[in-house]
Coordinates of N, CA and C in Angstrom, one line a residue:
M1 N 2.6 -35.5 71.1 CA 1.7 -34.4 70.9 C 0.6 -34.5 71.9
T2 N 0.4 -33.3 72.6 CA -0.6 -33.2 73.6 C -2.0 -33.1 73.0
A3 N -3.0 -33.8 73.6 CA -4.3 -33.8 73.1 C -4.9 -32.4 73.3
Q4 N -5.7 -31.9 72.3 CA -6.2 -30.5 72.3 C -7.7 -30.6 72.7
V5 N -8.1 -29.8 73.6 CA -9.6 -29.6 73.9 C -10.0 -28.2 73.8
Y6 N -11.0 -28.0 73.0 CA -11.5 -26.6 72.8 C -12.8 -26.5 73.6
I7 N -12.9 -25.4 74.4 CA -14.1 -25.2 75.2 C -14.7 -23.9 74.6
V8 N -16.0 -24.0 74.3 CA -16.7 -22.9 73.8 C -18.0 -22.7 74.7
D9 N -17.9 -21.7 75.5 CA -19.0 -21.4 76.5 C -19.0 -20.0 76.9
D10 N -20.1 -19.4 76.9 CA -20.2 -17.9 77.3 C -20.1 -17.7 78.8
D11 N -20.2 -18.7 79.6 CA -20.0 -18.6 81.0 C -18.6 -18.7 81.5
P12 N -18.0 -17.5 82.0 CA -16.6 -17.5 82.3 C -16.2 -18.5 83.4
V13 N -17.2 -18.8 84.3 CA -16.9 -19.7 85.4 C -16.8 -21.1 84.9
I14 N -17.7 -21.5 84.0 CA -17.6 -22.8 83.4 C -16.3 -23.0 82.6
R15 N -16.0 -22.0 81.8 CA -14.7 -22.0 81.0 C -13.5 -22.2 81.8
T16 N -13.4 -21.4 82.9 CA -12.2 -21.4 83.8 C -12.2 -22.7 84.5
L17 N -13.3 -23.2 85.1 CA -13.3 -24.4 85.8 C -12.8 -25.6 84.9
V18 N -13.4 -25.7 83.7 CA -13.1 -26.8 82.8 C -11.6 -26.7 82.3
E19 N -11.3 -25.5 81.9 CA -9.9 -25.2 81.4 C -8.9 -25.6 82.5
D20 N -9.1 -25.1 83.7 CA -8.1 -25.4 84.8 C -8.0 -26.9 85.1
Y21 N -9.2 -27.6 85.1 CA -9.2 -29.0 85.5 C -8.5 -29.8 84.4
L22 N -8.9 -29.6 83.1 CA -8.3 -30.4 82.1 C -6.8 -30.0 81.9
S23 N -6.4 -28.8 82.0 CA -5.0 -28.4 81.9 C -4.2 -29.1 83.0
A24 N -4.7 -29.2 84.2 CA -4.0 -29.9 85.3 C -3.9 -31.4 85.0
S25 N -4.8 -31.9 84.2 CA -4.8 -33.3 83.8 C -3.9 -33.6 82.6
G26 N -3.2 -32.5 82.1 CA -2.3 -32.7 81.0 C -2.8 -32.4 79.6
Y27 N -4.0 -31.8 79.5 CA -4.5 -31.5 78.1 C -4.1 -30.1 77.8
D28 N -4.0 -29.9 76.5 CA -3.8 -28.5 75.9 C -5.2 -27.9 75.7
V29 N -5.6 -26.9 76.4 CA -6.9 -26.4 76.4 C -6.9 -25.0 75.9
K30 N -7.9 -24.8 74.9 CA -8.1 -23.4 74.4 C -9.6 -23.1 74.7
A31 N -9.8 -22.0 75.3 CA -11.2 -21.6 75.7 C -11.6 -20.4 74.9
Y32 N -12.9 -20.4 74.5 CA -13.5 -19.3 73.7 C -14.9 -18.9 74.4
E33 N -15.1 -17.6 74.4 CA -16.4 -17.2 75.0 C -17.6 -17.2 74.1
N34 N -17.3 -17.4 72.8 CA -18.5 -17.5 71.9 C -18.1 -18.3 70.6
G35 N -19.1 -18.7 69.9 CA -18.9 -19.5 68.7 C -18.1 -18.8 67.6
H36 N -18.3 -17.5 67.4 CA -17.6 -16.7 66.4 C -16.1 -16.7 66.7
A37 N -15.6 -16.5 67.9 CA -14.2 -16.5 68.2 C -13.6 -17.9 68.0
F38 N -14.3 -19.0 68.4 CA -13.8 -20.3 68.1 C -13.7 -20.6 66.7
L39 N -14.8 -20.3 65.9 CA -14.7 -20.6 64.5 C -13.6 -19.9 63.7
E40 N -13.4 -18.6 64.1 CA -12.4 -17.8 63.5 C -11.0 -18.5 63.8
A41 N -10.8 -18.9 65.0 CA -9.5 -19.5 65.4 C -9.3 -20.9 64.7
I42 N -10.4 -21.7 64.7 CA -10.2 -23.1 64.2 C -10.0 -23.1 62.7
T43 N -10.5 -22.1 62.0 CA -10.3 -22.0 60.5 C -8.9 -21.6 60.2
K44 N -8.2 -21.1 61.1 CA -6.8 -20.6 60.9 C -5.8 -21.7 61.3
E45 N -6.2 -22.7 62.0 CA -5.3 -23.8 62.4 C -5.9 -25.2 62.1
A46 N -5.0 -26.1 61.8 CA -5.5 -27.4 61.5 C -5.7 -28.2 62.8
S47 N -6.8 -28.7 63.0 CA -7.0 -29.5 64.3 C -6.5 -30.9 64.1
G48 N -5.8 -31.3 65.1 CA -5.1 -32.7 65.0 C -6.1 -33.8 65.2
E49 N -5.6 -35.0 65.0 CA -6.4 -36.2 65.2 C -6.8 -36.3 66.7
S50 N -6.0 -35.7 67.6 CA -6.2 -35.9 69.0 C -6.8 -34.5 69.5
A51 N -8.0 -34.2 69.1 CA -8.7 -33.0 69.5 C -10.2 -33.2 69.6
M52 N -10.8 -32.4 70.4 CA -12.3 -32.4 70.6 C -12.8 -31.1 71.0
V53 N -14.1 -30.9 71.0 CA -14.8 -29.6 71.4 C -15.8 -29.9 72.5
L54 N -15.8 -29.1 73.5 CA -16.9 -29.0 74.5 C -17.6 -27.7 74.2
L55 N -18.9 -27.9 73.8 CA -19.6 -26.8 73.2 C -20.9 -26.5 74.0
D56 N -21.1 -25.3 74.5 CA -22.3 -24.9 75.1 C -23.5 -24.8 74.1
L57 N -24.6 -25.3 74.5 CA -25.8 -25.2 73.5 C -26.4 -23.8 73.4
Q58 N -26.6 -23.2 74.6 CA -27.3 -21.9 74.6 C -26.3 -20.8 74.9
M59 N -26.0 -20.1 73.8 CA -25.1 -18.9 73.9 C -25.7 -17.8 73.1
P60 N -25.5 -16.5 73.5 CA -26.0 -15.4 72.8 C -25.3 -15.3 71.4
D61 N -25.9 -14.6 70.5 CA -25.4 -14.3 69.1 C -25.4 -15.6 68.2
M62 N -24.7 -16.6 68.7 CA -24.6 -17.8 67.8 C -24.8 -19.0 68.7
S63 N -25.8 -19.8 68.5 CA -26.1 -21.0 69.4 C -25.1 -22.1 69.1
G64 N -25.1 -23.0 70.1 CA -24.3 -24.2 69.9 C -24.6 -25.0 68.7
I65 N -25.9 -25.1 68.4 CA -26.3 -25.8 67.2 C -25.7 -25.1 65.9
D66 N -25.8 -23.8 65.9 CA -25.2 -23.1 64.7 C -23.7 -23.3 64.6
V67 N -23.0 -23.3 65.8 CA -21.6 -23.6 65.8 C -21.3 -25.0 65.3
L68 N -22.1 -25.9 65.8 CA -21.9 -27.3 65.4 C -22.1 -27.5 63.9
K69 N -23.1 -26.9 63.3 CA -23.2 -26.9 61.9 C -22.0 -26.4 61.2
E70 N -21.4 -25.3 61.6 CA -20.2 -24.8 61.0 C -19.1 -25.8 61.2
I71 N -18.9 -26.4 62.3 CA -17.9 -27.3 62.6 C -18.0 -28.5 61.6
K72 N -19.2 -29.0 61.4 CA -19.4 -30.2 60.6 C -19.3 -29.9 59.1
N73 N -19.4 -28.6 58.7 CA -19.3 -28.2 57.3 C -18.0 -27.7 57.0
N74 N -17.0 -27.7 57.9 CA -15.7 -27.2 57.7 C -14.7 -28.3 57.6
S75 N -14.1 -28.5 56.5 CA -13.2 -29.7 56.3 C -12.0 -29.7 57.3
N76 N -11.7 -28.5 57.8 CA -10.6 -28.4 58.8 C -10.9 -29.0 60.1
C77 N -12.2 -29.1 60.4 CA -12.6 -29.6 61.8 C -13.8 -30.5 61.8
A78 N -14.3 -31.0 60.7 CA -15.5 -31.8 60.6 C -15.4 -33.1 61.4
R79 N -14.2 -33.6 61.6 CA -14.1 -34.9 62.3 C -13.9 -34.7 63.8
L80 N -13.9 -33.5 64.3 CA -13.7 -33.3 65.7 C -15.0 -33.8 66.5
P81 N -14.7 -34.6 67.5 CA -15.9 -35.0 68.3 C -16.4 -33.8 69.1
V82 N -17.7 -33.6 69.2 CA -18.3 -32.5 69.9 C -19.2 -33.0 71.0
V83 N -18.9 -32.5 72.2 CA -19.8 -32.8 73.3 C -20.6 -31.5 73.6
M84 N -21.9 -31.6 73.5 CA -22.8 -30.5 73.8 C -23.1 -30.4 75.3
L85 N -22.9 -29.2 75.8 CA -23.2 -28.9 77.2 C -24.4 -28.0 77.3
S86 N -25.3 -28.3 78.3 CA -26.5 -27.5 78.4 C -27.0 -27.5 79.8
A87 N -27.6 -26.3 80.2 CA -28.2 -26.2 81.5 C -29.6 -26.8 81.4
N88 N -30.1 -27.1 80.2 CA -31.4 -27.8 80.1 C -31.2 -29.3 80.1
N89 N -31.8 -30.0 81.0 CA -31.7 -31.4 81.1 C -32.2 -32.2 79.9
S90 N -33.0 -31.6 79.1 CA -33.6 -32.3 77.9 C -32.8 -31.8 76.7
T91 N -31.5 -31.8 76.7 CA -30.7 -31.3 75.6 C -31.0 -32.1 74.3
E92 N -31.1 -33.4 74.4 CA -31.4 -34.2 73.2 C -32.7 -33.8 72.6
E93 N -33.7 -33.5 73.4 CA -35.0 -33.0 72.9 C -34.8 -31.7 72.2
L94 N -34.0 -30.8 72.8 CA -33.8 -29.5 72.1 C -33.1 -29.6 70.8
T95 N -32.3 -30.6 70.6 CA -31.5 -30.7 69.4 C -32.0 -31.8 68.5
S96 N -33.1 -32.4 68.8 CA -33.7 -33.5 68.0 C -34.1 -33.0 66.6
K97 N -34.4 -31.8 66.4 CA -34.8 -31.2 65.1 C -33.7 -30.7 64.3
A98 N -32.5 -30.6 64.9 CA -31.3 -30.1 64.2 C -30.9 -31.1 63.2
D99 N -30.3 -30.6 62.1 CA -29.9 -31.5 61.0 C -28.5 -32.1 61.3
V100 N -27.9 -31.6 62.3 CA -26.6 -32.2 62.7 C -26.7 -32.6 64.2
K101 N -25.9 -33.5 64.6 CA -26.0 -34.0 66.0 C -24.6 -34.0 66.6
A102 N -24.5 -33.7 67.9 CA -23.3 -33.8 68.6 C -23.0 -35.2 68.9
D103 N -21.8 -35.5 69.3 CA -21.4 -36.9 69.6 C -21.9 -37.3 70.9
R104 N -22.1 -36.3 71.8 CA -22.5 -36.6 73.1 C -23.1 -35.4 73.8
Y105 N -24.0 -35.6 74.8 CA -24.6 -34.5 75.4 C -24.4 -34.6 76.9
L106 N -24.2 -33.5 77.6 CA -24.0 -33.5 79.1 C -24.7 -32.3 79.7
A107 N -25.5 -32.6 80.7 CA -26.3 -31.5 81.3 C -25.4 -30.8 82.4
K108 N -25.6 -29.5 82.5 CA -25.0 -28.7 83.5 C -26.0 -28.6 84.7
P109 N -25.6 -28.5 85.9 CA -24.2 -28.6 86.3 C -23.6 -30.0 86.2
F110 N -22.3 -30.1 86.0 CA -21.7 -31.4 85.9 C -20.5 -31.4 86.9
N111 N -20.0 -32.6 87.1 CA -18.8 -32.8 87.9 C -17.6 -32.7 87.0
P112 N -16.6 -32.0 87.3 CA -15.4 -31.9 86.4 C -14.8 -33.3 86.2
K113 N -15.0 -34.2 87.1 CA -14.5 -35.6 86.8 C -15.2 -36.2 85.7
D114 N -16.5 -35.9 85.5 CA -17.3 -36.4 84.4 C -16.7 -35.9 83.1
I115 N -16.4 -34.6 83.0 CA -15.8 -34.0 81.8 C -14.5 -34.7 81.5
L116 N -13.7 -34.9 82.5 CA -12.4 -35.5 82.3 C -12.6 -36.9 81.8
Q117 N -13.5 -37.7 82.3 CA -13.7 -39.0 81.8 C -14.2 -39.0 80.3
I118 N -15.1 -38.1 80.0 CA -15.5 -38.0 78.6 C -14.4 -37.6 77.7
V119 N -13.5 -36.7 78.1 CA -12.4 -36.3 77.3 C -11.5 -37.5 77.1
K120 N -11.2 -38.2 78.2 CA -10.4 -39.4 78.1 C -11.0 -40.5 77.1
D121 N -12.3 -40.6 77.2 CA -13.0 -41.6 76.3 C -12.7 -41.2 74.8
Y122 N -12.8 -39.9 74.5 CA -12.7 -39.5 73.1 C -11.2 -39.4 72.6
L123 N -10.3 -39.1 73.5 CA -9.0 -38.8 73.1 C -8.0 -39.8 73.6
R124 N -8.4 -41.1 73.4 CA -7.5 -42.2 73.8 C -6.3 -42.2 72.9

């Protein structure tokens, strides 16, 4: 079974870059432009043991924190590791008041090799 990576980011350049890079590295990648689309899709399918989410913190309509809360409250995907991506270098400061925490934080811009290493770390 191929490891599944979900990308949720409103920036089409980021989505395409990460999707192409991870797909070329052998991962099954599904990309979503907003949290609503991702949550709708994830509730319809069971996420496997070998899956994770790369989630943008700052998106219109539904923030990454709101999406993270929904993920952690949904038995279908509560165990998914979530890596929060943000253009703000103080991501942990922004999320420190949130009642749910991501598994890891990564500031944008990032090197695709860094994303690949993070994915490898979580999906061994």
